[in-house]
Amino acid sequence: MPLYHAPVKDSQFVLQAVVGLDKYANLPGFAEATPDMVAAILEAGGKFCEEVLAPLNLPGDIEGCTRHDDGSVSTPAGFKAAYDQFVEGGWGTLMAEPEWGGQGLPYVVGTAVQEYLSSANMAFAMYPGLSEGAQSAIAAVGSAEQQARWLPPMVQGRWTGTMNLTEPHCGTDLGLIRTRAVRNEDGSYAITGTKIFISAGEHDLAENIVHLVLAKTEGAPDTVKGISLFIVPKFLVNDDGSLGARNGVSCGSIEHKMGIHANSTCVMNYDGATGYMIGEEMKGLRAMFIMMNAARLGVGVQGLSQGEVAYQNAVAYARDRRQGRSLTGAKSPDDKADPIIVHPDVRRMLMDGRAFNEGARALILWGALQVDLSRKAATPEARELADDLIGLLTPVIKGYLTDKGYDIATTSQQVFGGHGYIREWGMEQFVRDARIAQIYEGTNGIQALDLVGRKLALNGGRGLRAWLALIQEALDGTTDPQLDTLKAGLTRALGDVQAATMWLMQNGLSNPDNAGAASTAYMHLMGITALGHMWLVMARASVEALAAGADDAAFYETKLITARYYAERYLPDTTALRKKLEAGSATMMAMPADAF
Amino acid sequence: MPLYHAPVKDSQFVLQAVVGLDKYANLPGFAEATPDMVAAILEAGGKFCEEVLAPLNLPGDIEGCTRHDDGSVSTPAGFKAAYDQFVEGGWGTLMAEPEWGGQGLPYVVGTAVQEYLSSANMAFAMYPGLSEGAQSAIAAVGSAEQQARWLPPMVQGRWTGTMNLTEPHCGTDLGLIRTRAVRNEDGSYAITGTKIFISAGEHDLAENIVHLVLAKTEGAPDTVKGISLFIVPKFLVNDDGSLGARNGVSCGSIEHKMGIHANSTCVMNYDGATGYMIGEEMKGLRAMFIMMNAARLGVGVQGLSQGEVAYQNAVAYARDRRQGRSLTGAKSPDDKADPIIVHPDVRRMLMDGRAFNEGARALILWGALQVDLSRKAATPEARELADDLIGLLTPVIKGYLTDKGYDIATTSQQVFGGHGYIREWGMEQFVRDARIAQIYEGTNGIQALDLVGRKLALNGGRGLRAWLALIQEALDGTTDPQLDTLKAGLTRALGDVQAATMWLMQNGLSNPDNAGAASTAYMHLMGITALGHMWLVMARASVEALAAGADDAAFYETKLITARYYAERYLPDTTALRKKLEAGSATMMAMPADAF
């Protein structure tokens, strides 16, 4: 059985050294997030994840979900009881508004816990995770009456929510959707169509399921501009909030997937189901993107989460497994072999994981802070800056962290040799689960296009300029010679980002295919640089802590080693990425489609 | 159901342009391999793979193998019938010596077919594939009597063979093995112990299974120097070659694995089983390495095979699936959307696959030719050169091609978006199957250590010098300006290999941890450069064919496009890899083991 230990100490370090949580005590919700409160939440959340959710992860993968003939779906053994504990512990209410029964804590605190939930049991964490996405859309565009009706039971966890976008013939290109909404006399709509890949579309955890469904109204244009968003509950809801009749929506089948077996991925059939329009007619896509942006950060967290738990298990195995001798002489001469952690190539694999995970954790929490600041910062300028930054970095957090999280899960599996390939060791599950994060909520190719085709140029490139300035500022303020390697590496990476951006400006506008051809390399280039920025911030904080004679010197020294490793082994890739993207689109577009 | 089309035309191009098969007609076995004969074999082999094996791949994955209470194992439905057709078609006899019933064809021809078998159904292909490994060990170190007894039925395919190395507590470090061999009065041995991860250890395809088992004899040193190799058949064999009593070896369980579900991975229990020593006592490891080297090339083929079949399916999907519009204006204005192959980022994924697959095919067949030449070339010098080259490149072919084959399978899966994650589309199986190739027959970390710690310095670095000279010669002979990009890229890559080698000489000897820390990066650096070399050879042949007015100009033009893509998108990584390895081991070794 794989292990999991919530990295509470590291989360707290990031909240202090990178996020600087204490600086924002003047903002709504932050005042409550005192250091003691945050410590208590992280500790208790970590314990719940370690003791309740993690033990269900492997059995949940093996058992999977079961659809019964009546269309109902059972989650694996133990999931319902764990969900009840989740609700009872209030783990789904951390970030929700007090108005609807939430605790109103900063998004950044909730996000730290989200990582633990997802590391311990990604398939489980998706049930409440998707529900939070649905809640955010209702909170953003729902009427006061809709909010009052749907949000309290969803925040409580009595009901869950879903997002229904994809249809068999369309995923990325939502303009093609065929689901129809016909207005009823009472102002509700009759929704008819088929949606696929609906995560948590049907299950036995909650009393009701609130589907948010994209559909086209009668007479609306048959493009993305004709799409509206609807609330379609599994059970209709009476005026007093009690459940009424079963609605005309049902799960037609569940998918057999590579991973996240314990999360039901449903084909949902809407057969004249009663739905309620939410937000303005034909503005459905905009509302959906509110959910989507939050969801994309959550998917970035999933990338980290599988990298982290896989890394932890690889470390434990590398300390325990004995094969061969250290290249520099026996380290455990009384045993017949040394633990494999003595081998540099094993350490390379572990350090690859560690350097990524800690950098990713910092980037995610830094990004979550921007979400908080974009809503709550004291001045419009500060809100705008935070909004610019998180808008720019959202595709990078989703795309780069999930690509790399999958790599790290694979690399950590490799540490196990043959045992890594065997189900009972749990490592191959982390790889299979991690894989979906590169695909859903917009494939990583779509993230890259969003970055290069939209986010870069938004507001005349204001976001990018602000981000580059932040990094330059961090570099300029770094003088300690211990950080020379990292500073030099990040300086070069920053130069690569600037040169690649310049290349895009000069070549992407005249020929959009050049932007498309460059997009994924550019996203990775930004991702590597963004983590380098985080490492510089963390390394500086560690140097300062050591200089101040901090108690836990070993912790900070380890940070400095890992930061140096990041500089040595990650940052060199930025130049290769820049060169690749500067090759442009001519070669790949020269190939006739039928010659592939 | 995924598709598969054997790339016969490309294999033939490589056999002509890279291997130059016709130049070796004077060598044993090559005379028979006339162009017509080779064409007939590739066509018929491809057809068998497409029509018989490929349709069983997905069902075989879903059904998997079943172990019954009596220890017997059933392969999935259709496997036995397909195996009978395999035997009848003589597909297992291509490369075997005529003396034992084989066709005695060049290894390079058999290897071309091996790719098709593995692409069509990797789990199936492993049954005869492992048997061929066992045959090669018996052919190399068995006595004349042993060869006469065991080889003919194995070559015929009536019996199959296995390799038994790993035990629960040891894989890489075979010195730790505990299986014991006690000499019987009749000169045979009683073998007792437990072996794990035994591919094809028990199944219903053949009448008998010939296990090659590593064990320690009484009084032998309890290290690798005490290991001997034994033939342990499932059924004892009477003097007339008929099957006798069941031997004391049985399958205790089969593993639940990430992939290759249709190949039985067995725990084999030896309980005083009768075994026959093969080769000299306490020289078992050497004999095992004969199998292992051939097997490592075969595993490299598996890396390519999954990259190839995944790529083919991605191409078909990208031509068929319609989402969005080309960035440069609608390409199918009469449809509601363009096929996704118009999008540069989709083409990037396809070209990544194509450039790797075609380069890998060339490297594998070039390597297979070296195997042939090392045995059959006319002069001792030519045999030595070929042996040097394939010795050096074997870990690169195994390690780099399987790392990259897994990447390409993953990238091809990504082209499918959400459908790539769903079992029925078959793409996720390619990823899961590809994954094992990085692990078994020596993990890729072990390949990298073999390369850096042993192969590089062998005979004073003779092999490396010969290989570098080959590449330099190819560069020097390249003058066509169409190849300037590729020539410049490969020249830089070659410089990176030379610089990295120099660094290793200066830093790896004084501190072996530096060699270990550099090993994987060095292996990848060599792999990228080796494929670059192959691309230069193929591109030159294409330029020449076009200049000579070849019929199929489109084929050669496509080669030139793909060669340029390789130069633009693969070769830039060599410098990053060199920089990473030059960072040395200090940082990763500075980390206390308990600080991870």
PDB file of C-alpha atoms in Angstrom, chain A residues 167-176 196-197 216 222 255-260 265 311 315 319 321-328 336-337 341-345 347-348 350-351 354 406-407 410-411 413-414 417-424 428 431-436 438-439 443-446 448-449 492 511-521 558 561-562 564-565 568-570 572-573 575-576 579-581 583-596, chain B residues 167-176 196-197 216 222 255-260 265 311 315 319 321-328 336-337 341-345 347-348 350-351 354 406-407 410-411 413-414 417-424 428 431-436 438-439 443-446 448-449 492 511-521 558 561-562 564-565 568-570 572-573 575-576 579-581 583-596:
ATOM      1  CA  GLU A 167     -20.557  16.132 -26.614  1.00  0.00           C
ATOM      2  CA  PRO A 168     -19.534  13.125 -28.678  1.00  0.00           C
ATOM      3  CA  HIS A 169     -18.570  15.224 -31.683  1.00  0.00           C
ATOM      4  CA  CYS A 170     -17.175  18.239 -29.865  1.00  0.00           C
ATOM      5  CA  GLY A 171     -14.875  18.988 -27.007  1.00  0.00           C
ATOM      6  CA  THR A 172     -12.569  21.871 -27.738  1.00  0.00           C
ATOM      7  CA  ASP A 173     -14.874  23.394 -30.345  1.00  0.00           C
ATOM      8  CA  LEU A 174     -17.980  24.157 -28.294  1.00  0.00           C
ATOM      9  CA  GLY A 175     -19.575  26.031 -31.156  1.00  0.00           C
ATOM     10  CA  LEU A 176     -20.581  22.621 -32.483  1.00  0.00           C
ATOM     11  CA  ILE A 196     -20.002  12.881 -22.527  1.00  0.00           C
ATOM     12  CA  PHE A 197     -16.993  12.745 -20.209  1.00  0.00           C
ATOM     13  CA  LYS A 216     -28.451  26.359 -27.430  1.00  0.00           C
ATOM     14  CA  ASP A 222     -25.464  27.725 -34.177  1.00  0.00           C
ATOM     15  CA  GLU A 255     -16.455   5.091 -19.339  1.00  0.00           C
ATOM     16  CA  HIS A 256     -13.672   2.554 -18.934  1.00  0.00           C
ATOM     17  CA  LYS A 257     -10.691   4.797 -18.520  1.00  0.00           C
ATOM     18  CA  MET A 258      -6.928   4.694 -18.126  1.00  0.00           C
ATOM     19  CA  GLY A 259      -7.174   6.012 -14.580  1.00  0.00           C
ATOM     20  CA  ILE A 260      -9.250   7.899 -11.965  1.00  0.00           C
ATOM     21  CA  THR A 265     -17.090   9.542 -15.908  1.00  0.00           C
ATOM     22  CA  TYR A 311       7.914  11.227  -5.187  1.00  0.00           C
ATOM     23  CA  VAL A 315      11.954   8.223  -1.598  1.00  0.00           C
ATOM     24  CA  ARG A 319      15.835   4.290   1.284  1.00  0.00           C
ATOM     25  CA  ARG A 321      15.515  -1.201  -1.245  1.00  0.00           C
ATOM     26  CA  ARG A 322      19.042  -2.585  -1.255  1.00  0.00           C
ATOM     27  CA  GLN A 323      20.744  -3.318  -4.574  1.00  0.00           C
ATOM     28  CA  GLY A 324      24.417  -2.996  -5.434  1.00  0.00           C
ATOM     29  CA  ARG A 325      27.045  -0.801  -3.894  1.00  0.00           C
ATOM     30  CA  SER A 326      27.729   2.891  -3.956  1.00  0.00           C
ATOM     31  CA  LEU A 327      30.140   3.804  -6.744  1.00  0.00           C
ATOM     32  CA  THR A 328      32.398   5.376  -4.131  1.00  0.00           C
ATOM     33  CA  LYS A 336      24.972  -7.330   1.473  1.00  0.00           C
ATOM     34  CA  ALA A 337      24.026  -4.228  -0.495  1.00  0.00           C
ATOM     35  CA  ILE A 341      19.439   6.063  -2.560  1.00  0.00           C
ATOM     36  CA  VAL A 342      23.259   5.990  -2.608  1.00  0.00           C
ATOM     37  CA  HIS A 343      23.233   5.819  -6.429  1.00  0.00           C
ATOM     38  CA  PRO A 344      23.494   9.181  -8.186  1.00  0.00           C
ATOM     39  CA  ASP A 345      21.065   8.214 -10.941  1.00  0.00           C
ATOM     40  CA  ARG A 347      19.067  10.641  -6.629  1.00  0.00           C
ATOM     41  CA  ARG A 348      18.695  12.351  -9.996  1.00  0.00           C
ATOM     42  CA  LEU A 350      14.309  11.888  -6.718  1.00  0.00           C
ATOM     43  CA  MET A 351      15.769  15.387  -7.064  1.00  0.00           C
ATOM     44  CA  ARG A 354      11.606  17.269  -5.383  1.00  0.00           C
ATOM     45  CA  TYR A 406       2.985  13.221 -15.274  1.00  0.00           C
ATOM     46  CA  ASP A 407       6.732  13.087 -15.979  1.00  0.00           C
ATOM     47  CA  THR A 410       6.613   8.306 -14.326  1.00  0.00           C
ATOM     48  CA  THR A 411      10.129   9.017 -13.060  1.00  0.00           C
ATOM     49  CA  GLN A 413       7.615   4.893 -10.757  1.00  0.00           C
ATOM     50  CA  GLN A 414      10.948   4.162 -12.451  1.00  0.00           C
ATOM     51  CA  GLY A 417      12.127  -0.972 -11.123  1.00  0.00           C
ATOM     52  CA  GLY A 418       9.832  -3.898 -11.923  1.00  0.00           C
ATOM     53  CA  HIS A 419       7.724  -3.329  -8.818  1.00  0.00           C
ATOM     54  CA  GLY A 420       6.696   0.026 -10.225  1.00  0.00           C
ATOM     55  CA  TYR A 421       4.801  -1.760 -12.977  1.00  0.00           C
ATOM     56  CA  ILE A 422       2.789  -3.915 -10.562  1.00  0.00           C
ATOM     57  CA  ARG A 423      -0.591  -2.672  -9.427  1.00  0.00           C
ATOM     58  CA  GLU A 424      -0.294  -3.499  -5.741  1.00  0.00           C
ATOM     59  CA  GLU A 428       1.410   2.895 -11.821  1.00  0.00           C
ATOM     60  CA  VAL A 431       0.907   7.708 -13.537  1.00  0.00           C
ATOM     61  CA  ARG A 432      -2.494   6.714 -14.915  1.00  0.00           C
ATOM     62  CA  ASP A 433      -4.321   9.200 -12.720  1.00  0.00           C
ATOM     63  CA  ALA A 434      -1.889  12.014 -13.514  1.00  0.00           C
ATOM     64  CA  ARG A 435      -2.378  11.476 -17.236  1.00  0.00           C
ATOM     65  CA  ILE A 436      -5.924  12.856 -17.361  1.00  0.00           C
ATOM     66  CA  GLN A 438      -2.996  16.926 -19.285  1.00  0.00           C
ATOM     67  CA  ILE A 439      -6.182  16.285 -21.205  1.00  0.00           C
ATOM     68  CA  THR A 443      -5.993  19.921 -23.420  1.00  0.00           C
ATOM     69  CA  ASN A 444      -2.538  21.279 -22.751  1.00  0.00           C
ATOM     70  CA  GLY A 445      -2.305  22.221 -26.414  1.00  0.00           C
ATOM     71  CA  ILE A 446      -5.357  24.421 -25.886  1.00  0.00           C
ATOM     72  CA  ALA A 448      -0.693  26.790 -24.907  1.00  0.00           C
ATOM     73  CA  LEU A 449      -2.864  28.407 -27.568  1.00  0.00           C
ATOM     74  CA  ARG A 492      19.394  33.376 -18.896  1.00  0.00           C
ATOM     75  CA  ASN A 511       1.634  34.147 -39.769  1.00  0.00           C
ATOM     76  CA  PRO A 512      -0.587  32.762 -36.990  1.00  0.00           C
ATOM     77  CA  ASP A 513       0.694  29.256 -37.712  1.00  0.00           C
ATOM     78  CA  ASN A 514       4.028  30.386 -36.273  1.00  0.00           C
ATOM     79  CA  ALA A 515       2.273  31.198 -33.018  1.00  0.00           C
ATOM     80  CA  GLY A 516       0.549  27.814 -33.012  1.00  0.00           C
ATOM     81  CA  ALA A 517       3.775  26.001 -33.799  1.00  0.00           C
ATOM     82  CA  ALA A 518       5.544  27.823 -30.969  1.00  0.00           C
ATOM     83  CA  SER A 519       2.797  27.569 -28.397  1.00  0.00           C
ATOM     84  CA  THR A 520       3.672  24.446 -26.426  1.00  0.00           C
ATOM     85  CA  ALA A 521       7.386  25.206 -26.347  1.00  0.00           C
ATOM     86  CA  THR A 558      17.882  21.455   1.967  1.00  0.00           C
ATOM     87  CA  ILE A 561      20.479  22.387  -2.318  1.00  0.00           C
ATOM     88  CA  THR A 562      17.233  21.837  -4.176  1.00  0.00           C
ATOM     89  CA  ARG A 564      20.764  24.748  -6.926  1.00  0.00           C
ATOM     90  CA  TYR A 565      19.635  21.477  -8.441  1.00  0.00           C
ATOM     91  CA  GLU A 568      21.575  23.012 -12.799  1.00  0.00           C
ATOM     92  CA  ARG A 569      19.076  20.529 -14.163  1.00  0.00           C
ATOM     93  CA  TYR A 570      15.921  22.403 -15.152  1.00  0.00           C
ATOM     94  CA  PRO A 572      19.204  24.710 -19.146  1.00  0.00           C
ATOM     95  CA  ASP A 573      16.118  23.600 -21.071  1.00  0.00           C
ATOM     96  CA  THR A 575      17.410  27.814 -24.409  1.00  0.00           C
ATOM     97  CA  ALA A 576      16.585  24.576 -26.221  1.00  0.00           C
ATOM     98  CA  LYS A 579      15.546  27.447 -30.332  1.00  0.00           C
ATOM     99  CA  LYS A 580      12.808  24.958 -31.112  1.00  0.00           C
ATOM    100  CA  LEU A 581      10.093  27.560 -31.249  1.00  0.00           C
ATOM    101  CA  ALA A 583      12.248  27.188 -35.978  1.00  0.00           C
ATOM    102  CA  GLY A 584       8.714  28.284 -36.756  1.00  0.00           C
ATOM    103  CA  SER A 585       5.916  26.483 -38.539  1.00  0.00           C
ATOM    104  CA  ALA A 586       7.257  26.183 -42.083  1.00  0.00           C
ATOM    105  CA  THR A 587       8.575  22.632 -41.789  1.00  0.00           C
ATOM    106  CA  MET A 588       5.547  21.094 -40.109  1.00  0.00           C
ATOM    107  CA  MET A 589       3.124  22.915 -42.403  1.00  0.00           C
ATOM    108  CA  ALA A 590       5.076  21.845 -45.493  1.00  0.00           C
ATOM    109  CA  MET A 591       3.921  18.300 -44.973  1.00  0.00           C
ATOM    110  CA  PRO A 592       0.844  17.438 -47.059  1.00  0.00           C
ATOM    111  CA  ALA A 593      -1.889  16.120 -44.749  1.00  0.00           C
ATOM    112  CA  ASP A 594      -2.042  12.845 -46.623  1.00  0.00           C
ATOM    113  CA  ALA A 595       1.719  12.331 -46.412  1.00  0.00           C
ATOM    114  CA  PHE A 596       1.726  11.787 -42.646  1.00  0.00           C
TER     115      PHE A 596
ATOM    116  CA  GLU B 167      13.889 -12.747  -7.236  1.00  0.00           C
ATOM    117  CA  PRO B 168      11.720 -10.835  -4.790  1.00  0.00           C
ATOM    118  CA  HIS B 169      14.689  -9.152  -3.113  1.00  0.00           C
ATOM    119  CA  CYS B 170      16.891  -8.709  -6.160  1.00  0.00           C
ATOM    120  CA  GLY B 171      16.595  -7.540  -9.708  1.00  0.00           C
ATOM    121  CA  THR B 172      19.509  -5.390 -10.717  1.00  0.00           C
ATOM    122  CA  ASP B 173      21.865  -6.858  -8.129  1.00  0.00           C
ATOM    123  CA  LEU B 174      21.965 -10.501  -9.151  1.00  0.00           C
ATOM    124  CA  GLY B 175      24.724 -11.257  -6.675  1.00  0.00           C
ATOM    125  CA  LEU B 176      21.969 -11.456  -4.078  1.00  0.00           C
ATOM    126  CA  ILE B 196       9.453 -13.255 -10.005  1.00  0.00           C
ATOM    127  CA  PHE B 197       8.499 -11.149 -13.026  1.00  0.00           C
ATOM    128  CA  LYS B 216      23.990 -20.824  -7.122  1.00  0.00           C
ATOM    129  CA  ASP B 222      27.456 -15.959  -2.569  1.00  0.00           C
ATOM    130  CA  GLU B 255       0.975 -10.250 -11.546  1.00  0.00           C
ATOM    131  CA  HIS B 256      -1.620  -7.518 -12.026  1.00  0.00           C
ATOM    132  CA  LYS B 257       0.298  -5.036 -14.089  1.00  0.00           C
ATOM    133  CA  MET B 258      -0.016  -1.621 -15.672  1.00  0.00           C
ATOM    134  CA  GLY B 259       0.060  -3.112 -19.157  1.00  0.00           C
ATOM    135  CA  ILE B 260       1.020  -6.054 -21.374  1.00  0.00           C
ATOM    136  CA  THR B 265       4.054 -12.337 -15.793  1.00  0.00           C
ATOM    137  CA  TYR B 311       1.513   7.639 -34.168  1.00  0.00           C
ATOM    138  CA  VAL B 315      -2.595  10.578 -37.733  1.00  0.00           C
ATOM    139  CA  ARG B 319      -7.347  13.662 -40.324  1.00  0.00           C
ATOM    140  CA  ARG B 321     -11.679  14.682 -36.216  1.00  0.00           C
ATOM    141  CA  ARG B 322     -13.058  18.151 -36.901  1.00  0.00           C
ATOM    142  CA  GLN B 323     -12.673  20.874 -34.292  1.00  0.00           C
ATOM    143  CA  GLY B 324     -12.154  24.583 -34.829  1.00  0.00           C
ATOM    144  CA  ARG B 325     -10.664  26.381 -37.778  1.00  0.00           C
ATOM    145  CA  SER B 326      -7.175  26.708 -39.154  1.00  0.00           C
ATOM    146  CA  LEU B 327      -5.433  29.791 -37.765  1.00  0.00           C
ATOM    147  CA  THR B 328      -4.890  30.941 -41.349  1.00  0.00           C
ATOM    148  CA  LYS B 336     -18.585  23.298 -39.754  1.00  0.00           C
ATOM    149  CA  ALA B 337     -14.989  22.757 -38.706  1.00  0.00           C
ATOM    150  CA  ILE B 341      -4.480  18.145 -38.661  1.00  0.00           C
ATOM    151  CA  VAL B 342      -4.607  21.781 -39.855  1.00  0.00           C
ATOM    152  CA  HIS B 343      -3.499  22.980 -36.408  1.00  0.00           C
ATOM    153  CA  PRO B 344       0.259  23.479 -36.021  1.00  0.00           C
ATOM    154  CA  ASP B 345       0.309  22.153 -32.460  1.00  0.00           C
ATOM    155  CA  ARG B 347       1.204  18.670 -36.391  1.00  0.00           C
ATOM    156  CA  ARG B 348       3.950  19.239 -33.845  1.00  0.00           C
ATOM    157  CA  LEU B 350       2.526  14.104 -35.148  1.00  0.00           C
ATOM    158  CA  MET B 351       5.903  15.262 -36.441  1.00  0.00           C
ATOM    159  CA  ARG B 354       7.197  10.630 -37.159  1.00  0.00           C
ATOM    160  CA  TYR B 406       6.864   6.047 -24.230  1.00  0.00           C
ATOM    161  CA  ASP B 407       6.900   9.813 -24.802  1.00  0.00           C
ATOM    162  CA  THR B 410       1.838   9.606 -24.701  1.00  0.00           C
ATOM    163  CA  THR B 411       2.013  12.461 -27.216  1.00  0.00           C
ATOM    164  CA  GLN B 413      -2.589   9.729 -27.093  1.00  0.00           C
ATOM    165  CA  GLN B 414      -2.786  13.472 -26.466  1.00  0.00           C
ATOM    166  CA  GLY B 417      -8.089  14.628 -26.391  1.00  0.00           C
ATOM    167  CA  GLY B 418     -10.527  12.982 -23.997  1.00  0.00           C
ATOM    168  CA  HIS B 419     -10.985   9.958 -26.212  1.00  0.00           C
ATOM    169  CA  GLY B 420      -7.329   9.112 -25.720  1.00  0.00           C
ATOM    170  CA  TYR B 421      -8.069   8.385 -22.062  1.00  0.00           C
ATOM    171  CA  ILE B 422     -10.852   5.914 -22.858  1.00  0.00           C
ATOM    172  CA  ARG B 423      -9.993   2.250 -23.134  1.00  0.00           C
ATOM    173  CA  GLU B 424     -11.999   1.415 -26.250  1.00  0.00           C
ATOM    174  CA  GLU B 428      -3.991   4.393 -23.459  1.00  0.00           C
ATOM    175  CA  VAL B 431       1.128   4.035 -23.303  1.00  0.00           C
ATOM    176  CA  ARG B 432       0.720   1.360 -20.644  1.00  0.00           C
ATOM    177  CA  ASP B 433       2.389  -1.299 -22.774  1.00  0.00           C
ATOM    178  CA  ALA B 434       5.242   1.008 -23.779  1.00  0.00           C
ATOM    179  CA  ARG B 435       5.981   1.775 -20.131  1.00  0.00           C
ATOM    180  CA  ILE B 436       7.412  -1.652 -19.297  1.00  0.00           C
ATOM    181  CA  GLN B 438      11.818   1.362 -19.860  1.00  0.00           C
ATOM    182  CA  ILE B 439      11.920  -0.977 -16.900  1.00  0.00           C
ATOM    183  CA  THR B 443      16.080  -0.416 -16.147  1.00  0.00           C
ATOM    184  CA  ASN B 444      17.072   2.494 -18.317  1.00  0.00           C
ATOM    185  CA  GLY B 445      19.159   3.808 -15.439  1.00  0.00           C
ATOM    186  CA  ILE B 446      21.133   0.570 -15.610  1.00  0.00           C
ATOM    187  CA  ALA B 448      22.929   4.420 -18.782  1.00  0.00           C
ATOM    188  CA  LEU B 449      25.384   3.084 -16.220  1.00  0.00           C
ATOM    189  CA  ARG B 492      26.713  20.838 -32.888  1.00  0.00           C
ATOM    190  CA  ASN B 511      34.755  10.698  -8.725  1.00  0.00           C
ATOM    191  CA  PRO B 512      32.580   7.843 -10.015  1.00  0.00           C
ATOM    192  CA  ASP B 513      29.488   9.618  -8.662  1.00  0.00           C
ATOM    193  CA  ASN B 514      29.999  12.185 -11.425  1.00  0.00           C
ATOM    194  CA  ALA B 515      29.724   9.411 -13.990  1.00  0.00           C
ATOM    195  CA  GLY B 516      26.577   8.107 -12.326  1.00  0.00           C
ATOM    196  CA  ALA B 517      25.051  11.559 -12.129  1.00  0.00           C
ATOM    197  CA  ALA B 518      25.795  12.156 -15.811  1.00  0.00           C
ATOM    198  CA  SER B 519      24.761   8.765 -17.103  1.00  0.00           C
ATOM    199  CA  THR B 520      21.140   9.242 -18.147  1.00  0.00           C
ATOM    200  CA  ALA B 521      21.744  12.644 -19.697  1.00  0.00           C
ATOM    201  CA  THR B 558       8.586  13.807 -47.103  1.00  0.00           C
ATOM    202  CA  ILE B 561      10.818  17.558 -44.450  1.00  0.00           C
ATOM    203  CA  THR B 562      10.984  15.146 -41.548  1.00  0.00           C
ATOM    204  CA  ARG B 564      14.584  19.091 -41.209  1.00  0.00           C
ATOM    205  CA  TYR B 565      12.016  18.808 -38.446  1.00  0.00           C
ATOM    206  CA  GLU B 568      14.876  21.896 -35.728  1.00  0.00           C
ATOM    207  CA  ARG B 569      13.036  20.198 -32.898  1.00  0.00           C
ATOM    208  CA  TYR B 570      15.202  17.375 -31.558  1.00  0.00           C
ATOM    209  CA  PRO B 572      18.638  21.529 -29.845  1.00  0.00           C
ATOM    210  CA  ASP B 573      18.297  19.325 -26.759  1.00  0.00           C
ATOM    211  CA  THR B 575      23.358  21.236 -25.570  1.00  0.00           C
ATOM    212  CA  ALA B 576      20.928  21.322 -22.663  1.00  0.00           C
ATOM    213  CA  LYS B 579      25.021  21.413 -19.584  1.00  0.00           C
ATOM    214  CA  LYS B 580      22.989  19.304 -17.186  1.00  0.00           C
ATOM    215  CA  LEU B 581      25.531  16.545 -16.984  1.00  0.00           C
ATOM    216  CA  ALA B 583      26.711  20.138 -13.396  1.00  0.00           C
ATOM    217  CA  GLY B 584      28.103  16.953 -11.864  1.00  0.00           C
ATOM    218  CA  SER B 585      27.034  15.058  -8.795  1.00  0.00           C
ATOM    219  CA  ALA B 586      27.901  17.475  -6.004  1.00  0.00           C
ATOM    220  CA  THR B 587      24.430  18.938  -5.555  1.00  0.00           C
ATOM    221  CA  MET B 588      22.485  15.700  -5.551  1.00  0.00           C
ATOM    222  CA  MET B 589      25.012  13.985  -3.293  1.00  0.00           C
ATOM    223  CA  ALA B 590      24.995  16.913  -0.857  1.00  0.00           C
ATOM    224  CA  MET B 591      21.492  15.963   0.189  1.00  0.00           C
ATOM    225  CA  PRO B 592      21.454  13.817   3.348  1.00  0.00           C
ATOM    226  CA  ALA B 593      19.495  10.622   2.616  1.00  0.00           C
ATOM    227  CA  ASP B 594      17.034  11.374   5.389  1.00  0.00           C
ATOM    228  CA  ALA B 595      16.414  14.909   4.129  1.00  0.00           C
ATOM    229  CA  PHE B 596      14.641  13.741   0.963  1.00  0.00           C
TER     230      PHE B 596
END
